[in-house]
Coordinates of C-alpha atoms in Angstrom, one line a residue:
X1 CA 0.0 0.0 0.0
X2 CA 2.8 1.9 0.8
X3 CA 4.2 1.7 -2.6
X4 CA 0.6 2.4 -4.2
X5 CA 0.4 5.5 -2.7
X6 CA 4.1 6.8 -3.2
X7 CA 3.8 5.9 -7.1
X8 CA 0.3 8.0 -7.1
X9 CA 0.7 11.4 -5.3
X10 CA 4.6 12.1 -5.2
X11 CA 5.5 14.6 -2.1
X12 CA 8.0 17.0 -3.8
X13 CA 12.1 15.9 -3.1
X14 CA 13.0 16.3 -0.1
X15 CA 10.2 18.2 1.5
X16 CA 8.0 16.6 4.2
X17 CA 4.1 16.3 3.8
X18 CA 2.8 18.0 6.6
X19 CA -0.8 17.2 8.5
X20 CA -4.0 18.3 5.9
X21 CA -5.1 21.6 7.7
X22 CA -8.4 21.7 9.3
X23 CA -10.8 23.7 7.3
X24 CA -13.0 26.7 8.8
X25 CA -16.6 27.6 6.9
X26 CA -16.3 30.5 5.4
X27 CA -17.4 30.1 2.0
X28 CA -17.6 32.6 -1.4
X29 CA -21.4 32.3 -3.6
X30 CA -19.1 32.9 -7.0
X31 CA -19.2 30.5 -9.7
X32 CA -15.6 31.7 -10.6
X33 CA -12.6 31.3 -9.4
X34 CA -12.9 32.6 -5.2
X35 CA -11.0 35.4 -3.8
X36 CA -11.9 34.8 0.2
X37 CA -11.3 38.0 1.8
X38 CA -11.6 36.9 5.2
X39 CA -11.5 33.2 6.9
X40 CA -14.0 32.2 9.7
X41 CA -12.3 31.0 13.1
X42 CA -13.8 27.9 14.7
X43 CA -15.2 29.7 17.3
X44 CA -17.5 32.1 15.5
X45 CA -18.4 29.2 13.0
X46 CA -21.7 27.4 14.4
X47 CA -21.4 24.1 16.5
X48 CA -23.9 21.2 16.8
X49 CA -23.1 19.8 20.3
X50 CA -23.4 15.9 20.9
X51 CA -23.8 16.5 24.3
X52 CA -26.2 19.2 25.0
X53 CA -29.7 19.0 25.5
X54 CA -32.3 17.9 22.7
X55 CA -33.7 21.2 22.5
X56 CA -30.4 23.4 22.0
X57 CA -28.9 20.1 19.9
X58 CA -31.8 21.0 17.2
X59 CA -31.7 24.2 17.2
X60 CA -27.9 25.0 16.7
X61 CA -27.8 22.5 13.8
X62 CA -30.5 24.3 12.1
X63 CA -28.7 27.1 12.5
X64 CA -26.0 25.8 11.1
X65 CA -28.1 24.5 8.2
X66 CA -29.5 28.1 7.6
X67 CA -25.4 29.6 7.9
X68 CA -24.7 27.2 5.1
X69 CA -27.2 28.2 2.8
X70 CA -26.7 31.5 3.0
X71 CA -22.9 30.7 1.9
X72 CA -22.6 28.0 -0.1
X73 CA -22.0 28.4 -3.5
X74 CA -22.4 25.1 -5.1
X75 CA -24.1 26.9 -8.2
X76 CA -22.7 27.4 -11.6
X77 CA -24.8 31.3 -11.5
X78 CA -24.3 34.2 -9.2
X79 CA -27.0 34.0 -7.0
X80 CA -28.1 36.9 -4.4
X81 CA -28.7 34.2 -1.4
X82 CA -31.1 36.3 0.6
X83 CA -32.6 33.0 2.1
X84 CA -32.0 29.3 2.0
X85 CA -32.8 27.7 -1.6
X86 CA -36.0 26.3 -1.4
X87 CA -37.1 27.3 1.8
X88 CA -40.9 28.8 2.6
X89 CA -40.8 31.2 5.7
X90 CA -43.9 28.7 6.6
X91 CA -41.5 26.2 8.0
X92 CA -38.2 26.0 9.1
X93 CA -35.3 25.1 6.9
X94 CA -35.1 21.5 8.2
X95 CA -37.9 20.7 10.7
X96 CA -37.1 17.9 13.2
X97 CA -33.4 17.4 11.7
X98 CA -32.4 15.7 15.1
X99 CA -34.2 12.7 13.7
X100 CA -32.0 12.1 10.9
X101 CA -28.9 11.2 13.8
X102 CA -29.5 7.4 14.6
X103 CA -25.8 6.9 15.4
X104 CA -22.1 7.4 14.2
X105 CA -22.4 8.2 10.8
X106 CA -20.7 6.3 8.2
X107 CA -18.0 7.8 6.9
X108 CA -15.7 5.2 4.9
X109 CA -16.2 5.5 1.0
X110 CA -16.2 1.8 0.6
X111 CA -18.7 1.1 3.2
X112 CA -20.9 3.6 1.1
X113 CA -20.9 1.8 -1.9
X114 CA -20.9 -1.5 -0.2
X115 CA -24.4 -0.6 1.5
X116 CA -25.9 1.4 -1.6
X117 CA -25.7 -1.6 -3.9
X118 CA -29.2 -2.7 -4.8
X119 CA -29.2 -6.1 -2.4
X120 CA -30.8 -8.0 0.2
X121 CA -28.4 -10.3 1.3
X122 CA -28.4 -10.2 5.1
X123 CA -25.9 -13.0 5.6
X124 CA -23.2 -11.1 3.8
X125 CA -24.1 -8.1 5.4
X126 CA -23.2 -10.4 8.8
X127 CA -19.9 -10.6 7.3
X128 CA -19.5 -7.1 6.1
X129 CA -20.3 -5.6 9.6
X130 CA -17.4 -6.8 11.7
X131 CA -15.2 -6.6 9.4
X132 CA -15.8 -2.4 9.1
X133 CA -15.7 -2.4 13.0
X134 CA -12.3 -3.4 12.9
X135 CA -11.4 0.6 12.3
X136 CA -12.8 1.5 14.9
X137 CA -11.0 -0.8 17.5
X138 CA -8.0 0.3 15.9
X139 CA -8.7 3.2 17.3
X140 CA -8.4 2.1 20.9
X141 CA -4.9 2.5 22.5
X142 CA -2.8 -0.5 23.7
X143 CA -3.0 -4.2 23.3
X144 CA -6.8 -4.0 24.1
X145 CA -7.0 -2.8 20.1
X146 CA -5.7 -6.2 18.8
X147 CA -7.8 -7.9 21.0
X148 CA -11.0 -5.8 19.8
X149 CA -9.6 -6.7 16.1
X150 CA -9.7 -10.6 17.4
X151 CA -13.4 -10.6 18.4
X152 CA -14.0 -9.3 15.4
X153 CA -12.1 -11.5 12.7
X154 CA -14.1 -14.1 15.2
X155 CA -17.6 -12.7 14.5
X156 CA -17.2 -12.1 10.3
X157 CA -15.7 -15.9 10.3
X158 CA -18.5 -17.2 12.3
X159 CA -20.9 -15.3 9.6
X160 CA -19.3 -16.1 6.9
X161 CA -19.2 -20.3 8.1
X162 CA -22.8 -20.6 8.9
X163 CA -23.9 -18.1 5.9
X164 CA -22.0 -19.2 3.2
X165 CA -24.7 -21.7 1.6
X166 CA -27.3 -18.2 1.7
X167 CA -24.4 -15.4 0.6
X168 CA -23.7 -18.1 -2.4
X169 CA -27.3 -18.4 -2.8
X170 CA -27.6 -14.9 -3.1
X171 CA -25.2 -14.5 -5.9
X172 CA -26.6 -14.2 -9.8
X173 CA -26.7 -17.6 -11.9
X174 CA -23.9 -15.4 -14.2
X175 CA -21.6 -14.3 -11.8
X176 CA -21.9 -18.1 -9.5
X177 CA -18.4 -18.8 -10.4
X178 CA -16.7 -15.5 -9.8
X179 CA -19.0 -15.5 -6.8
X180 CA -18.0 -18.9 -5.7
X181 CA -14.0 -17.7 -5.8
X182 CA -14.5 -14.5 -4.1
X183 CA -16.1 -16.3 -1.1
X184 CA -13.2 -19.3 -1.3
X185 CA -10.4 -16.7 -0.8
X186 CA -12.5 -15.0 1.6
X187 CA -12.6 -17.6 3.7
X188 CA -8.7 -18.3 3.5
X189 CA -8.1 -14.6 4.1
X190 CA -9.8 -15.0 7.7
X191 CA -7.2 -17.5 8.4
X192 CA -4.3 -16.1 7.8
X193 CA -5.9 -12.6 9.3
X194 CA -6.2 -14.9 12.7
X195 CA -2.7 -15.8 12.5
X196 CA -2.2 -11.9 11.8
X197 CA -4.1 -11.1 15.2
X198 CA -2.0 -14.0 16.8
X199 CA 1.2 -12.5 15.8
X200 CA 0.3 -9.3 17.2
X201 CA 1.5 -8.1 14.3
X202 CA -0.9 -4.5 14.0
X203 CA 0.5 -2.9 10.9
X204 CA -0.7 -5.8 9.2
X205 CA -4.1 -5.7 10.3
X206 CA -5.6 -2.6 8.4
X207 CA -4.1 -3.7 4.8
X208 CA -5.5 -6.7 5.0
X209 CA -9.0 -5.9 6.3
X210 CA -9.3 -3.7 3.1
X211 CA -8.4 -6.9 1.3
X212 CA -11.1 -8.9 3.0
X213 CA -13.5 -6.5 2.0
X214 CA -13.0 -6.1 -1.7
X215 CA -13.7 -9.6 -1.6
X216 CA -17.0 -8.9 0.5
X217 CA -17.8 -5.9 -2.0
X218 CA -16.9 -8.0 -4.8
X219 CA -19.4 -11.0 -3.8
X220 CA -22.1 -8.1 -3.4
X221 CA -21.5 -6.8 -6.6
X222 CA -22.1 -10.1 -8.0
X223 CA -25.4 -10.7 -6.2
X224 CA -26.7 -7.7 -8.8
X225 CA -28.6 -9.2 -11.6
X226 CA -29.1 -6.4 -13.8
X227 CA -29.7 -2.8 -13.4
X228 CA -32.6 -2.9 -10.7
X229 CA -35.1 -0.3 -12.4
X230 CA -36.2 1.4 -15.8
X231 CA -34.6 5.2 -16.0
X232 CA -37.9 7.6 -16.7
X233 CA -38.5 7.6 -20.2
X234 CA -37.8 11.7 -20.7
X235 CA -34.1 10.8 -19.9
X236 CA -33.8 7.1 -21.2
X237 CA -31.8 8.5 -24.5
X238 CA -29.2 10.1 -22.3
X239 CA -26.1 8.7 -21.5
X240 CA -26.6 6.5 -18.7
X241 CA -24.5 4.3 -16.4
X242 CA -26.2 1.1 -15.5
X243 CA -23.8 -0.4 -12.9
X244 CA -20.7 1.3 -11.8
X245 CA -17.6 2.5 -12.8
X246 CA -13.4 3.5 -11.9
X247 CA -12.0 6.3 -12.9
X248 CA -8.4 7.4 -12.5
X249 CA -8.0 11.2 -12.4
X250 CA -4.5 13.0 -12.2
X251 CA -3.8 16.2 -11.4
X252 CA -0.8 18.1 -11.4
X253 CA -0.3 20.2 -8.4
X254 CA 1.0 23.9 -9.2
X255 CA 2.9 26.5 -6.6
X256 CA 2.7 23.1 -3.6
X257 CA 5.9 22.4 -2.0
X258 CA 4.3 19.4 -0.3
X259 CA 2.7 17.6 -3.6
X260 CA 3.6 17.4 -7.6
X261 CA 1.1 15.7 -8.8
X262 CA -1.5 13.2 -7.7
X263 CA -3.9 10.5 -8.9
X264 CA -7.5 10.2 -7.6
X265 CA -9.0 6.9 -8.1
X266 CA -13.2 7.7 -8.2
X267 CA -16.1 5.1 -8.3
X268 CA -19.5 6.0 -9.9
X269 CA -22.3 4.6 -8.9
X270 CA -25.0 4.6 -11.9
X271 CA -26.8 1.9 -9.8
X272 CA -28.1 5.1 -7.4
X273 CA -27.4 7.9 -10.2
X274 CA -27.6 6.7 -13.5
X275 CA -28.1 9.9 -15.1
X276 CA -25.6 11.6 -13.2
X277 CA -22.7 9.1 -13.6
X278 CA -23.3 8.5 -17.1
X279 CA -23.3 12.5 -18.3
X280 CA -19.9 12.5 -16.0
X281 CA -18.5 9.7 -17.4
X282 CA -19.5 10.3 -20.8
X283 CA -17.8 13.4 -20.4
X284 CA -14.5 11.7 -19.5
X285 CA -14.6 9.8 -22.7
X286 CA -15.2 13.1 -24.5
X287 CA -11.6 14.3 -23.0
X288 CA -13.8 17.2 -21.4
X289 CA -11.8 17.5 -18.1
X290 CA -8.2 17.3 -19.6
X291 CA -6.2 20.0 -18.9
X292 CA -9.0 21.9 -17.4
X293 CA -8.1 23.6 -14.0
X294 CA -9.5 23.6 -10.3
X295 CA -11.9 26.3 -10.7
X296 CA -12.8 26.3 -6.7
X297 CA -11.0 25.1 -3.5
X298 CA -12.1 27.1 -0.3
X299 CA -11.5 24.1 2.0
X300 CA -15.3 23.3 1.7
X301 CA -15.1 22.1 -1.7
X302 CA -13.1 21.5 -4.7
X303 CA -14.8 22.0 -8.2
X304 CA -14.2 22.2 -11.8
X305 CA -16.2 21.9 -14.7
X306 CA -16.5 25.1 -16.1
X307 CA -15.6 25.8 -19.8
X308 CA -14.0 29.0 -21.2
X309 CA -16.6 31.2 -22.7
X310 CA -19.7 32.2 -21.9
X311 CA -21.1 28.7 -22.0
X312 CA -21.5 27.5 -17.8
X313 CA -21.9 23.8 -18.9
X314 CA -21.1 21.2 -21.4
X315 CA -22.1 22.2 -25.2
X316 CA -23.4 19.1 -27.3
X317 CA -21.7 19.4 -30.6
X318 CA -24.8 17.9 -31.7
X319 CA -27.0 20.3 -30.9
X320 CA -25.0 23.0 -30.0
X321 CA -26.6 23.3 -26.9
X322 CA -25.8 23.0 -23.2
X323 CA -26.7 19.7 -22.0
X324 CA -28.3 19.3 -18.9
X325 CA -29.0 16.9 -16.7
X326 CA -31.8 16.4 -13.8
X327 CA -31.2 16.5 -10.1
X328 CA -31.2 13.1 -9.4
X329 CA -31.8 11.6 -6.0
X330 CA -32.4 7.8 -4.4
X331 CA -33.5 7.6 -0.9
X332 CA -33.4 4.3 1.4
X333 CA -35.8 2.4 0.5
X334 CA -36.8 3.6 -2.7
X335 CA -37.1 1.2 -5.7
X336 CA -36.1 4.4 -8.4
X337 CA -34.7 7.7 -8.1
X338 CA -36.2 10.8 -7.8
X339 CA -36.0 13.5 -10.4
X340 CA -36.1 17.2 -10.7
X341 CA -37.1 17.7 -7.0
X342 CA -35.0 18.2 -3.7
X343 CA -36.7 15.9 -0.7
X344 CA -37.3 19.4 1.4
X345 CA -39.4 20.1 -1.6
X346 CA -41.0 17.2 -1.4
X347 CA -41.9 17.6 2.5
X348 CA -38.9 14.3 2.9
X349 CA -37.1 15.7 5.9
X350 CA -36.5 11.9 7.7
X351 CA -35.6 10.6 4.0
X352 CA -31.7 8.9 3.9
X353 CA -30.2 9.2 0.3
X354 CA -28.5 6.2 -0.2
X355 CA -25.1 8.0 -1.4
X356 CA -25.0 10.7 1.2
X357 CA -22.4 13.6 2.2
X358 CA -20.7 11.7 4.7
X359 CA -17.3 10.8 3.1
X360 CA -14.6 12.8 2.5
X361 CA -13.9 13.3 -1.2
X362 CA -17.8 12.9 -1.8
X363 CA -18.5 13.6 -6.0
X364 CA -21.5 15.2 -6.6
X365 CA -23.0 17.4 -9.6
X366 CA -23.1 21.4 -9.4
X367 CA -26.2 23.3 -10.1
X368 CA -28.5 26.5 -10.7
X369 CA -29.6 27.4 -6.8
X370 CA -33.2 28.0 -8.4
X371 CA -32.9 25.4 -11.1
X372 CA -33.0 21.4 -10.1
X373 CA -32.4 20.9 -13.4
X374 CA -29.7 22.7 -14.6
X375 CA -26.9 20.4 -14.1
X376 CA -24.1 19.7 -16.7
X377 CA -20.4 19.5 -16.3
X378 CA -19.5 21.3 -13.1
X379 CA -18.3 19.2 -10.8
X380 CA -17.7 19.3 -6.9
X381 CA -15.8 17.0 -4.1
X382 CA -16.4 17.6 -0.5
X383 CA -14.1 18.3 2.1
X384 CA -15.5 17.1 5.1
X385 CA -13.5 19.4 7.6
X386 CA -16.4 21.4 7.5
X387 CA -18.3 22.2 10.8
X388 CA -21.1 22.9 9.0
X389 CA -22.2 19.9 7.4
X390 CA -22.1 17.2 10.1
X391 CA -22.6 13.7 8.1
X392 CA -26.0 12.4 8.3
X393 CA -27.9 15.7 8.9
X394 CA -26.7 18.4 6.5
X395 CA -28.8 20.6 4.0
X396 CA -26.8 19.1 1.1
X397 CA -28.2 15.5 1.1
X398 CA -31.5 15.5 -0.8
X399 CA -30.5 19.0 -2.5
X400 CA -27.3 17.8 -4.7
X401 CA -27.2 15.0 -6.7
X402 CA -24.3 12.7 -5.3
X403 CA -22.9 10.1 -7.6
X404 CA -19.5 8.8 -7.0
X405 CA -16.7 8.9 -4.0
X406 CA -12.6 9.4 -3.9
X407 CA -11.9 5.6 -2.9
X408 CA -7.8 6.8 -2.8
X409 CA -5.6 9.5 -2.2
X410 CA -9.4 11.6 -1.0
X411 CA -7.2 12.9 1.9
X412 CA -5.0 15.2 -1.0
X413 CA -7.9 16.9 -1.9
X414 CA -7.3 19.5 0.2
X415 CA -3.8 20.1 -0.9
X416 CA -5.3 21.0 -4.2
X417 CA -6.0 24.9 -5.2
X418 CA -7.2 27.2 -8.0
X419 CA -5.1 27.0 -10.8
X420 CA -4.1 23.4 -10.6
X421 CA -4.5 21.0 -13.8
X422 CA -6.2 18.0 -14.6
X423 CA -4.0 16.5 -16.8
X424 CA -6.5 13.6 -17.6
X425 CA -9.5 11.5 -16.4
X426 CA -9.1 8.0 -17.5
X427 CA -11.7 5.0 -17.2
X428 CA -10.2 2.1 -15.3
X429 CA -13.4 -0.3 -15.5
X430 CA -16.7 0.1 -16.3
X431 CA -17.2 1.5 -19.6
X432 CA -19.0 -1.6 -21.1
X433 CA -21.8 -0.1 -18.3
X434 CA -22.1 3.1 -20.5
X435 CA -25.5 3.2 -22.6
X436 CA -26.3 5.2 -25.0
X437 CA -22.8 7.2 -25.7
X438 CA -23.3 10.4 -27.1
X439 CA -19.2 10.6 -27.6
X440 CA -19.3 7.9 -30.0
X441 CA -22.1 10.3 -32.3
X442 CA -19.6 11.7 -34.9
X443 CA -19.8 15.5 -34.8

């Protein structure tokens, strides 16, 4: 892993790489590149306290919700934010947002896309668990970590023993095979990770949880027959991702004396986003992104996306028009997504999305504040530093159509700035997912 990362973002010779700097929330309403002319200190910034009563717990993370709107500038116009987009005086921004916190949030970017997959599996999900618990017993201090990590390991081989015959089961007659090996070396990998845990050996133990769980994710994956749904006729002849898709993008890092250059890897989820993920990706395939700069990096966000000229948005060659897209939103427990409305619109304030703002390095598509619709190339990642967008309750989730997550190197995000390149956005896997590619259309 060590090597992975040293061969993707190279620190500059002979110059440390310091800690990423914590973020405050102040935050510029431009679509162009930001000129902050002042920086908010923690202290002034609104806090949402875990530990106060329910009462001032609601109320200060509404306030936080209504701080955010008022400066967030996730919109490709210039819009005079005089109240939170969306809002009626009626009713409060977010009413009853304390529901929406039923525990520590998720934050991992593989954990994500594990859970949003379109499965009902639970006797992989018995394996999945434990095995994504073992990060947070690293996380205790002394040998009692290791012995967390051993109850653990314990559980997910337990799971995965008296399981096996359903996870196998669960797996589509056209993937039983692949399926089949995935859960083999699965079970061989919780061997030797006992002898890991034996050994005391704790470096070991992180690299080789991320291994077991490709193979968990990879077994899920193949327990997907099919894209789940039909995408709404209106949009059906766009490009669409049915499935998912890796991308690999590299950018080279200007005026940084801690990083030259680094490479992203990025998975899009068209199973939650099809629309979304297949205008990006089809996008990439157009070379759109190459050589464009970062347009925006406040330490809120970093986005890009926005062509020279007048145009705010992709132009279709073949119609000489911008194309754009719908906001695009799946909520738990939703067979299809939603389009062209926000959930507060909707009166959906309990609602989960099922790829929410909780990750670092979460992808999601730019828009019009007063237009759902008016999404097209400008992209944005999230920097989760933020005080003002605590994961799981947040006034981006249900307003921003998320469809993809930094899986490595998300923590150089925030070494990025204005000015810096993309040098290119290459597909890894996935393409053969891609319907209906307009960058195949000659012209």
């Amino acid at each position: 892993m060590a090597a992975l990362v040293s061969s993707l973002c190279r620190p500059s010779p002979a110059t440390p790489r310091f800690p990423l700097p914590s973020h405050g929330g102040c935050f510029d309403a431009r679509r162009r590149p930001l000129r902050l002319g002042f920086r908010c200190s923690a202290s002034r910034s609104p806090r949402f306290d875990p530990d106060s009563e329910q009462k001032d717990k609601s109320f200060g993370l509404k306030e936080s919700a209504i701080s955010l709107a008022l400066a967030i500038g996730l919109f490709t116009g210039v819009p005079a934010l005089t109240s939170p987009a969306h809002a009626s005086p009626a009713r409060p921004v977010l009413p009853d947002l304390s529901v929406l916190i039923s525990g520590p949030p998720i934050k991992d970017p593989g954990a994500l896309l594990r859970n949003a997959l379109p499965i009902d599996n639970k006797a992989i999900r018995e394996v999945q668990r434990p095995l994504e618990d073992i990060t947070e017993s690293l996380k205790v201090s002394g040998v009692r970590a290791l012995d967390l990590v051993e109850r653990n390991i314990r559980q997910a081989s337990r799971a995965l023993e008296q399981g096996k015959t359903l996870i196998l089961n669960g797996v589509a007659e056209s993937k039983k095979e692949h399926g089949k090996e995935l859960i083999e070396k699965l079970a061989v990998g919780m061997q030797e990770f006992q002898q890991i845990v034996e050994q005391r050996d704790r470096d070991a133990v992180a690299p080789k949880q991320k291994e077991l769980l490709q193979y968990v994710g990879g077994v899920e994956e193949d327990m997907v027959d099919g894209f789940p749904y039909e995408v709404p006729e209106e949009y059906s002849n766009m490009p669409l991702l049915k499935g998912r898709a890796t991308v690999d993008m590299k950018v080279k890092v200007k005026d940084n004396p801690n990083v030259q250059d680094c490479v992203f890897r990025i998975v899009l989820d068209g199973y939650n986003a099809p629309v979304t993920a297949g205008n990006f990706l089809d996008l990439v395939e157009r070379h759109f992104y190459d050589g464009m700069a970062i347009q925006r990096a406040d330490g809120f966000v970093v986005q890009t996306g926005d062509p020279e000229g007048p145009a705010e948005g992709f132009i279709d060659p073949s119609t000489e028009k911008v194309r754009t897209i719908p906001l695009e939103i799946m909520v738990i427990g939703d067979k299809t997504p939603i389009y062209g409305e926000t959930l507060e619109e909707l009166g959906r304030y309990k609602a989960q999305t099922c790829l929410p703002f909780n990750a670092f390095g979460t992808m999601a598509m730019a828009r019009d504040e007063f237009d759902n619709n008016s999404g097209s190339s400008q992209v944005f990642w999230l920097l989760k530093e933020s005080e003002l967008t605590p994961s799981n309750a947040n006034i981006l989730d249900g307003r921003y159509a998320v469809f993809g997550y930094v899986t490595e190197n998300e923590d150089y995000l925030a070494d990025l700035k204005v000015g810096d390149v993309i040098e290119s956005i290459q597909v890894v896997s996935g393409l053969e997912n891609l319907v209906n590619p307009s960058y195949k259309i000659v012209g």
